[in-house]
Structures are given as C-alpha cells and as structure tokens.
C-alpha cells in the first residue's frame, strides 16, 4: 500500500492544552502507521481569518462590488490567490485524511478555523454548483475528513433533552454543510467531553481511547448522507420516491429529516 | 418612551452589496423611528477575528497553558481587555436591539463575525456558568438580537427534505448556542434567499419587505426556548415532567427535540 498522507488543521493557542495533546497523539500514532503527517498550526502560523480582497494578488475584477466567492474563483483560475491559501490548498489536495483539531467555541469552530474554511475552500477549487455533496470535488480522491474537538459542556447537556440541544443538530452545518458539501467522506467526530472538568486520569483515558481509535481510523466507514441522485436536480429536494426509500433504508439525517424524529447519533456514528 | 438604541454588527466587504443595502435600510427605518443607531462595520474596522493573548493588556496569568476564556475573564474583571473588545462591549451593553447583518458563509457567519462572537462575548461579561440561557446576562435589560443574512442557496434547498437540510437545524447553534445562551431575546431571523440569483425587482421587493418589518421590529415577540427551570440543575436535561409539558404546550425546539419530529419553523417564526 502507498503511504497515506494526513493533514491536521490544528487551532489552539497553547502547547500545554488538551487539544495540543490530542493533536500530538494523532501525529504519533499516524506516523507509527507509516503515514506522512503535516500539521497546519493556525495560531502559530498567525493564519489570516478574514476573507478580504488581500487574498488576491493583483487587480480584482469589480472593486465597486467586491464579491469574495467570484473574485477568489477567478484568482484561483489564474493562479493569483495569496501564498498562504495556495499552500493550504496544496496540503489539502495531497491529503488522504484531514483531521480538524479544535476546542468548540460557541457551538462551532473558533474564528481562526472558520477563516481557514472561508479562505481555503475556494469556489472552483473545493466546490462548484455542479460538483458538490456526493458529486463533490474531494469525492474523486476519496479524501476523508474528521472533526476532533473538546467541549466545555458535559455530554448530557448536548442530548435531545439537554439545554444545548442534540449534538447531532449542532454538527449538521459543519459536517454536512462544509465537509460533505465538498465531497469529503466524513468520519464520525471525535468528541472530548469537557476535559477541563475531568480528572487527570479521566483526561489520560480520553487520550488513550483516541490513540486506540487512530490505529484503525483510515479503515473506518464514513457517516451516511443521502446521495445526490435522491434529489430533484432543480429544487434540490428529495424526490418523492426517495423520501420513502431514504426513511426506510437509512433513516433520515439530522438536517434532511423529512419531518421524522431525528435518529439518535446520525451525525456521530457510522451505520446508524 | 425613551429613545431605543440599536447596534448593527455588519460583515460585508463591499458597500455595493445587497448586505450593505439591507444594513442601510435598517439604519434609515430605525432612525426614522427615533432610534439611535450605531454600526460596527467589521471589515472597515479591520476587526481582529482571532482569539489570542494579544486581547489582554499586560501579563497573562498562565502563559504556559493559556486558556482564552479564563484569561479574558480575568482581564475583563481588571479592565485589561484590549480597547477594540471594550468598545464593542460598551455598544452591546447600551443596545436594546442588536442586528447581525451578514452573508451566510458555509452555513454560518463569516469568520470575521465569528471572531466578534469569540472575542466580545467574554466569560463574565456575557455569560457565566450560573447566568446563561433564560437566566442569561442580557435577560436583565431585555436586549433583543436578530440574525439578518443572505444565502447563496434557494429556500427549497434549506427545507426538511432539501439537500442543505432544514434551516431550523442550521440556525440552532447560532440562535440557541450564542444568542439565547447569553440571554438575548431572539427575534425571528431575516433571511434573504439567494438575492444574487434574483432579478433587480426581486431584490427591491426583498428590501421593501425588510423595511416594512423594521417598522415594527422592536415590538415583535421573540422565539420560544424552554426556560431554565424546565431543566435539572445538575445534568441540564429536561426534567421528566417538563418533557411532557414542553411537548404539549410549546412543542419541542430544533435542538431540544426530545426525539419528536421537529416543528416546522421553530427557529424561524415566533409562536409556532
């Protein structure tokens, strides 16, 4: 088997953090499995988070009415994206697996990582109107992607009867709307529940479980999303016949729920 | 009646954009209703998006293991947060209504606006473990908040049978996890569906509808979220007796759905 390439996009300010330890565990285990591992350490890189005209080298097409997606698409076509974006796109294109390691901030990724999504996943490079979801650009290389994150809240708070709501709902925009949208195979998220409230032994156990999981990570089955051909090509709504098939065979997903009760763990475990 | 204060947090790069026009409409109508209006124009301000130790003036407590929430809490206590954060907090504290105006990027806010949430909603200032959700800090002043945004996708794509999934699911982390979490009364979102694909007349009609809505905005009833006393104070899960009451009287919410089918428009319309 050819050597597998892994990209870890890492977003924590401190080398002393639990997130850093989780990132280090991934580097160590994956290297021991003969993977080559690159890390984008966003804070250390002082990664630019905001989507601006400075992301384009040379003239923009319409500075009066600057449209980020269209302008960066054009710049990508012409090789005029800024060097930091181009470098991240190179890493992404070479990777077989991308792990996003971050502390959850306000029910989603920290701004610096949101900036990575906003700036690196350029129209044309990462998606087009024709190439998205199960026809997505990264489908071709079967690139896998995984969210690995810490929470501040306990797991009970993120349940269907918890005050934060079902974690599957919170994960939907990230996992369907970004990762699956670009055609990545989305592996089940690695969630470290409230490590700051855990004992040192509890934290060690969490890291040990992650290291164990990492051993077989590249062979894991991805989460299920309804394939593109289930959807009408104009409205992008499920075809009537697909609703029934989907609900019967796979169950609805957290977002495309068809008015049915949400399946437990739909965004958390493969094969549910 | 005392003059009402409105803060518009605006995140678009271009003065020629539809988002700019929606922001201008809000300024105009609200001023005509004798509100005082402040605008935080994040790109124009070159608002810093990333949460770093530079947000603190003077020494951090633990630079070896820098913890953003705890360090900024301490800095806020001691008046040592950076000037840009302090200024936004002043605006927020004075406001009766905050409107967030942005283009949806990747199913949520652009990184520059995520950075505003990450940096301005400081632990201690905007929430504590004791003061959150219906006991939240901004509950006291009955501060209202509203997401006003454009999408790239058509409305059908964001339905319970659409490929993007139910918009109510996508809104939950933002509206419950950020706005309601801090105790804001969350007004129904203002969604401009795919204005770039609309005709000039279509865009004008969208702006006209927004201007009409703005006339009565401050009198609107907020969205419903289950009150804190429905939840067990240890697990933050609904008390058994509250599940029944909630489902019967109000219906479950998009996140705290109790395994029931999601109500249509739960995060989109008040009183559903």
Short mmCIF file of C-alpha atoms in Angstrom, two decimals, chain A:
data_model
loop_
_atom_site.label_atom_id
_atom_site.label_comp_id
_atom_site.label_asym_id
_atom_site.label_seq_id
_atom_site.Cartn_x
_atom_site.Cartn_y
_atom_site.Cartn_z
CA UNK A 1 0.00 0.00 0.00
CA UNK A 2 1.11 3.52 -0.79
CA UNK A 3 1.97 5.77 2.12
CA UNK A 4 -1.08 7.71 3.31
CA UNK A 5 -0.91 11.45 3.80
CA UNK A 6 -2.63 13.13 6.72
CA UNK A 7 -3.19 16.84 7.26
CA UNK A 8 -4.01 18.04 10.77
CA UNK A 9 -5.52 21.51 10.90
CA UNK A 10 -4.95 22.50 14.50
CA UNK A 11 -6.47 25.51 16.24
CA UNK A 12 -5.41 26.03 19.85
CA UNK A 13 -3.26 28.84 21.23
CA UNK A 14 -1.35 26.77 23.76
CA UNK A 15 1.09 23.86 23.51
CA UNK A 16 0.03 22.93 27.06
CA UNK A 17 -3.61 22.33 26.14
CA UNK A 18 -5.60 19.12 25.92
CA UNK A 19 -6.16 19.95 22.22
CA UNK A 20 -2.38 20.02 21.73
CA UNK A 21 -2.09 16.62 23.41
CA UNK A 22 -4.84 15.22 21.15
CA UNK A 23 -3.01 16.61 18.11
CA UNK A 24 0.30 15.10 19.31
CA UNK A 25 -1.37 11.72 19.83
CA UNK A 26 -2.62 11.81 16.25
CA UNK A 27 0.83 12.73 14.90
CA UNK A 28 2.47 9.94 16.88
CA UNK A 29 0.04 7.13 16.08
CA UNK A 30 -0.35 8.02 12.42
CA UNK A 31 3.43 8.27 11.92
CA UNK A 32 3.78 4.86 13.55
CA UNK A 33 1.32 3.58 10.92
CA UNK A 34 3.68 4.89 8.19
CA UNK A 35 1.53 7.89 7.35
CA UNK A 36 3.18 11.16 6.46
CA UNK A 37 1.67 13.86 8.63
CA UNK A 38 1.58 17.62 8.07
CA UNK A 39 0.24 20.00 10.72
CA UNK A 40 -1.20 23.44 9.99
CA UNK A 41 -0.87 25.10 13.40
CA UNK A 42 -3.17 28.04 12.70
CA UNK A 43 -2.33 30.27 15.71
CA UNK A 44 1.43 29.63 15.35
CA UNK A 45 1.10 30.49 11.64
CA UNK A 46 -0.88 33.61 12.58
CA UNK A 47 -3.31 32.37 9.95
CA UNK A 48 -5.37 35.22 8.46
CA UNK A 49 -9.02 34.54 9.29
CA UNK A 50 -10.86 37.21 7.34
CA UNK A 51 -11.93 36.94 3.72
CA UNK A 52 -10.73 40.12 2.01
CA UNK A 53 -9.50 41.43 -1.33
CA UNK A 54 -5.96 40.99 0.00
CA UNK A 55 -6.41 37.27 -0.61
CA UNK A 56 -5.99 38.08 -4.28
CA UNK A 57 -2.70 39.10 -5.90
CA UNK A 58 -3.14 41.84 -8.48
CA UNK A 59 -6.31 43.56 -9.56
CA UNK A 60 -9.78 42.46 -8.58
CA UNK A 61 -12.39 42.36 -11.31
CA UNK A 62 -15.00 44.53 -9.63
CA UNK A 63 -13.77 46.54 -6.66
CA UNK A 64 -17.00 48.60 -6.51
CA UNK A 65 -19.00 45.49 -5.78
CA UNK A 66 -16.45 43.04 -4.44
CA UNK A 67 -17.84 39.51 -4.36
CA UNK A 68 -15.48 37.22 -2.47
CA UNK A 69 -16.52 33.86 -3.94
CA UNK A 70 -16.46 35.03 -7.55
CA UNK A 71 -13.24 37.07 -7.21
CA UNK A 72 -11.33 34.27 -5.50
CA UNK A 73 -12.64 31.75 -8.06
CA UNK A 74 -11.15 33.90 -10.79
CA UNK A 75 -7.90 34.37 -8.87
CA UNK A 76 -7.67 30.59 -8.32
CA UNK A 77 -8.20 30.00 -12.06
CA UNK A 78 -5.37 32.39 -12.82
CA UNK A 79 -3.00 31.35 -10.00
CA UNK A 80 -3.41 34.67 -8.21
CA UNK A 81 -4.57 33.54 -4.77
CA UNK A 82 -2.35 34.63 -1.88
CA UNK A 83 0.52 32.30 -0.97
CA UNK A 84 -0.93 31.20 2.37
CA UNK A 85 -4.17 30.00 0.73
CA UNK A 86 -2.30 28.26 -2.09
CA UNK A 87 -0.10 26.43 0.41
CA UNK A 88 -3.11 25.16 2.40
CA UNK A 89 -4.80 24.07 -0.83
CA UNK A 90 -1.68 22.10 -1.77
CA UNK A 91 -1.75 20.29 1.59
CA UNK A 92 -5.48 19.60 1.24
CA UNK A 93 -5.16 18.25 -2.26
CA UNK A 94 -2.40 15.84 -1.29
CA UNK A 95 -4.11 14.54 1.84
CA UNK A 96 -5.95 11.25 2.18
CA UNK A 97 -7.32 12.32 5.56
CA UNK A 98 -7.79 15.71 7.20
CA UNK A 99 -8.26 15.98 10.95
CA UNK A 100 -9.56 19.27 12.33
CA UNK A 101 -8.47 19.55 15.99
CA UNK A 102 -10.02 22.43 17.95
CA UNK A 103 -11.83 23.48 21.10
CA UNK A 104 -15.52 24.10 20.35
CA UNK A 105 -16.18 27.86 20.68
CA UNK A 106 -19.83 28.93 20.66
CA UNK A 107 -21.16 25.64 19.26
CA UNK A 108 -18.82 25.62 16.28
CA UNK A 109 -15.19 26.11 15.29
CA UNK A 110 -13.09 29.06 16.55
CA UNK A 111 -12.95 32.02 14.16
CA UNK A 112 -9.39 31.20 13.05
CA UNK A 113 -10.57 27.79 11.81
CA UNK A 114 -13.74 29.27 10.30
CA UNK A 115 -11.36 31.55 8.43
CA UNK A 116 -9.49 28.51 7.12
CA UNK A 117 -12.79 27.13 5.75
CA UNK A 118 -13.84 30.52 4.34
CA UNK A 119 -10.50 31.19 2.62
CA UNK A 120 -9.09 27.76 1.66
CA UNK A 121 -12.27 26.13 0.32
CA UNK A 122 -12.38 28.39 -2.70
CA UNK A 123 -15.15 28.20 -5.30
CA UNK A 124 -13.69 26.20 -8.20
CA UNK A 125 -11.03 24.54 -6.04
CA UNK A 126 -13.31 22.94 -3.42
CA UNK A 127 -16.78 23.09 -4.95
CA UNK A 128 -18.83 24.30 -7.89
CA UNK A 129 -22.59 24.40 -8.42
CA UNK A 130 -22.24 21.13 -10.36
CA UNK A 131 -19.70 19.45 -8.11
CA UNK A 132 -20.92 19.30 -4.56
CA UNK A 133 -22.18 16.88 -1.93
CA UNK A 134 -21.96 13.28 -3.18
CA UNK A 135 -20.68 14.64 -6.51
CA UNK A 136 -18.23 16.83 -4.61
CA UNK A 137 -14.70 17.59 -5.73
CA UNK A 138 -12.93 15.62 -2.98
CA UNK A 139 -15.08 12.54 -3.74
CA UNK A 140 -12.73 11.68 -6.59
CA UNK A 141 -9.74 11.08 -4.30
CA UNK A 142 -11.92 9.58 -1.54
CA UNK A 143 -10.47 12.12 0.88
CA UNK A 144 -11.66 11.60 4.43
CA UNK A 145 -12.27 14.34 6.98
CA UNK A 146 -12.92 14.30 10.70
CA UNK A 147 -13.77 16.84 13.38
CA UNK A 148 -11.91 16.22 16.64
CA UNK A 149 -12.83 18.66 19.37
CA UNK A 150 -13.18 19.42 23.05
CA UNK A 151 -16.35 20.81 24.62
CA UNK A 152 -16.83 22.97 27.69
CA UNK A 153 -20.18 21.27 28.44
CA UNK A 154 -20.91 17.78 29.68
CA UNK A 155 -22.39 15.26 27.26
CA UNK A 156 -25.83 15.30 28.95
CA UNK A 157 -26.24 18.98 28.01
CA UNK A 158 -25.83 18.10 24.32
CA UNK A 159 -28.59 15.48 24.23
CA UNK A 160 -32.07 15.63 22.60
CA UNK A 161 -33.44 16.59 26.03
CA UNK A 162 -30.44 18.73 27.02
CA UNK A 163 -30.33 22.51 27.21
CA UNK A 164 -27.66 22.79 24.48
CA UNK A 165 -29.73 20.51 22.28
CA UNK A 166 -28.82 17.38 20.37
CA UNK A 167 -25.13 17.39 19.33
CA UNK A 168 -26.25 15.91 16.01
CA UNK A 169 -28.08 19.17 15.27
CA UNK A 170 -25.04 21.26 16.17
CA UNK A 171 -22.78 19.11 13.96
CA UNK A 172 -25.04 19.18 10.89
CA UNK A 173 -23.97 22.58 9.48
CA UNK A 174 -20.29 21.69 9.91
CA UNK A 175 -20.35 18.09 8.74
CA UNK A 176 -22.99 18.30 6.01
CA UNK A 177 -22.63 21.96 5.11
CA UNK A 178 -18.85 22.11 4.83
CA UNK A 179 -17.27 18.65 4.79
CA UNK A 180 -19.85 16.60 2.89
CA UNK A 181 -20.59 19.63 0.68
CA UNK A 182 -17.02 19.48 -0.65
CA UNK A 183 -17.30 15.72 -1.16
CA UNK A 184 -15.21 14.59 1.81
CA UNK A 185 -16.06 11.26 3.37
CA UNK A 186 -16.99 12.41 6.86
CA UNK A 187 -15.71 10.15 9.61
CA UNK A 188 -17.52 10.11 12.95
CA UNK A 189 -16.43 13.06 15.09
CA UNK A 190 -14.03 12.56 17.97
CA UNK A 191 -15.61 14.40 20.88
CA UNK A 192 -13.71 15.02 24.09
CA UNK A 193 -16.44 15.93 26.56
CA UNK A 194 -15.39 18.66 28.98
CA UNK A 195 -11.76 17.61 29.55
CA UNK A 196 -11.21 20.69 31.74
CA UNK A 197 -13.71 19.28 34.24
CA UNK A 198 -12.19 15.79 34.15
CA UNK A 199 -9.56 14.36 36.50
CA UNK A 200 -6.02 13.86 35.16
CA UNK A 201 -6.86 10.14 34.93
CA UNK A 202 -10.05 10.96 33.02
CA UNK A 203 -8.09 13.07 30.55
CA UNK A 204 -5.49 10.33 30.08
CA UNK A 205 -8.24 7.81 29.43
CA UNK A 206 -9.75 10.10 26.77
CA UNK A 207 -6.39 10.41 25.03
CA UNK A 208 -5.79 6.66 25.26
CA UNK A 209 -9.18 5.98 23.63
CA UNK A 210 -8.31 8.43 20.84
CA UNK A 211 -4.94 6.73 20.29
CA UNK A 212 -6.71 3.38 20.03
CA UNK A 213 -9.19 4.78 17.55
CA UNK A 214 -6.40 6.35 15.49
CA UNK A 215 -4.94 2.87 14.85
CA UNK A 216 -7.90 1.96 12.64
CA UNK A 217 -9.07 5.42 11.61
CA UNK A 218 -8.21 5.14 7.92
CA UNK A 219 -10.33 2.00 7.60
CA UNK A 220 -13.44 3.45 9.24
CA UNK A 221 -16.71 3.62 7.37
CA UNK A 222 -17.91 7.22 6.87
CA UNK A 223 -21.21 8.73 8.02
CA UNK A 224 -24.17 8.38 5.68
CA UNK A 225 -25.59 11.27 3.65
CA UNK A 226 -28.35 10.91 1.06
CA UNK A 227 -26.74 10.67 -2.38
CA UNK A 228 -27.26 13.43 -4.93
CA UNK A 229 -29.42 11.28 -7.21
CA UNK A 230 -32.09 11.13 -4.47
CA UNK A 231 -32.64 14.86 -5.04
CA UNK A 232 -34.51 16.67 -7.78
CA UNK A 233 -31.91 18.49 -9.86
CA UNK A 234 -33.85 21.78 -9.89
CA UNK A 235 -35.19 22.18 -6.35
CA UNK A 236 -32.56 20.00 -4.63
CA UNK A 237 -35.38 18.48 -2.62
CA UNK A 238 -35.71 14.73 -2.19
CA UNK A 239 -37.70 13.12 -4.99
CA UNK A 240 -40.97 11.72 -3.59
CA UNK A 241 -39.81 8.13 -4.21
CA UNK A 242 -36.51 8.85 -2.48
CA UNK A 243 -38.16 10.08 0.71
CA UNK A 244 -39.67 6.68 1.31
CA UNK A 245 -36.53 4.80 0.31
CA UNK A 246 -34.32 7.01 2.46
CA UNK A 247 -36.53 6.80 5.53
CA UNK A 248 -36.87 3.02 5.19
CA UNK A 249 -33.34 2.06 4.24
CA UNK A 250 -31.13 4.56 6.02
CA UNK A 251 -33.33 6.73 8.15
CA UNK A 252 -33.50 10.50 7.66
CA UNK A 253 -30.44 12.60 8.52
CA UNK A 254 -30.28 15.38 11.12
CA UNK A 255 -30.92 18.09 8.54
CA UNK A 256 -32.78 16.27 5.79
CA UNK A 257 -35.10 14.80 8.39
CA UNK A 258 -38.29 14.76 6.28
CA UNK A 259 -40.36 15.72 9.32
CA UNK A 260 -39.45 12.42 11.02
CA UNK A 261 -37.95 12.16 14.51
CA UNK A 262 -34.15 12.57 14.35
CA UNK A 263 -32.27 9.30 14.53
CA UNK A 264 -30.02 9.05 17.56
CA UNK A 265 -26.37 9.66 16.68
CA UNK A 266 -26.97 10.23 12.99
CA UNK A 267 -24.03 12.70 12.85
CA UNK A 268 -22.00 10.85 15.48
CA UNK A 269 -21.70 7.21 14.37
CA UNK A 270 -21.41 5.48 11.02
CA UNK A 271 -24.05 2.93 10.12
CA UNK A 272 -26.82 4.13 12.44
#
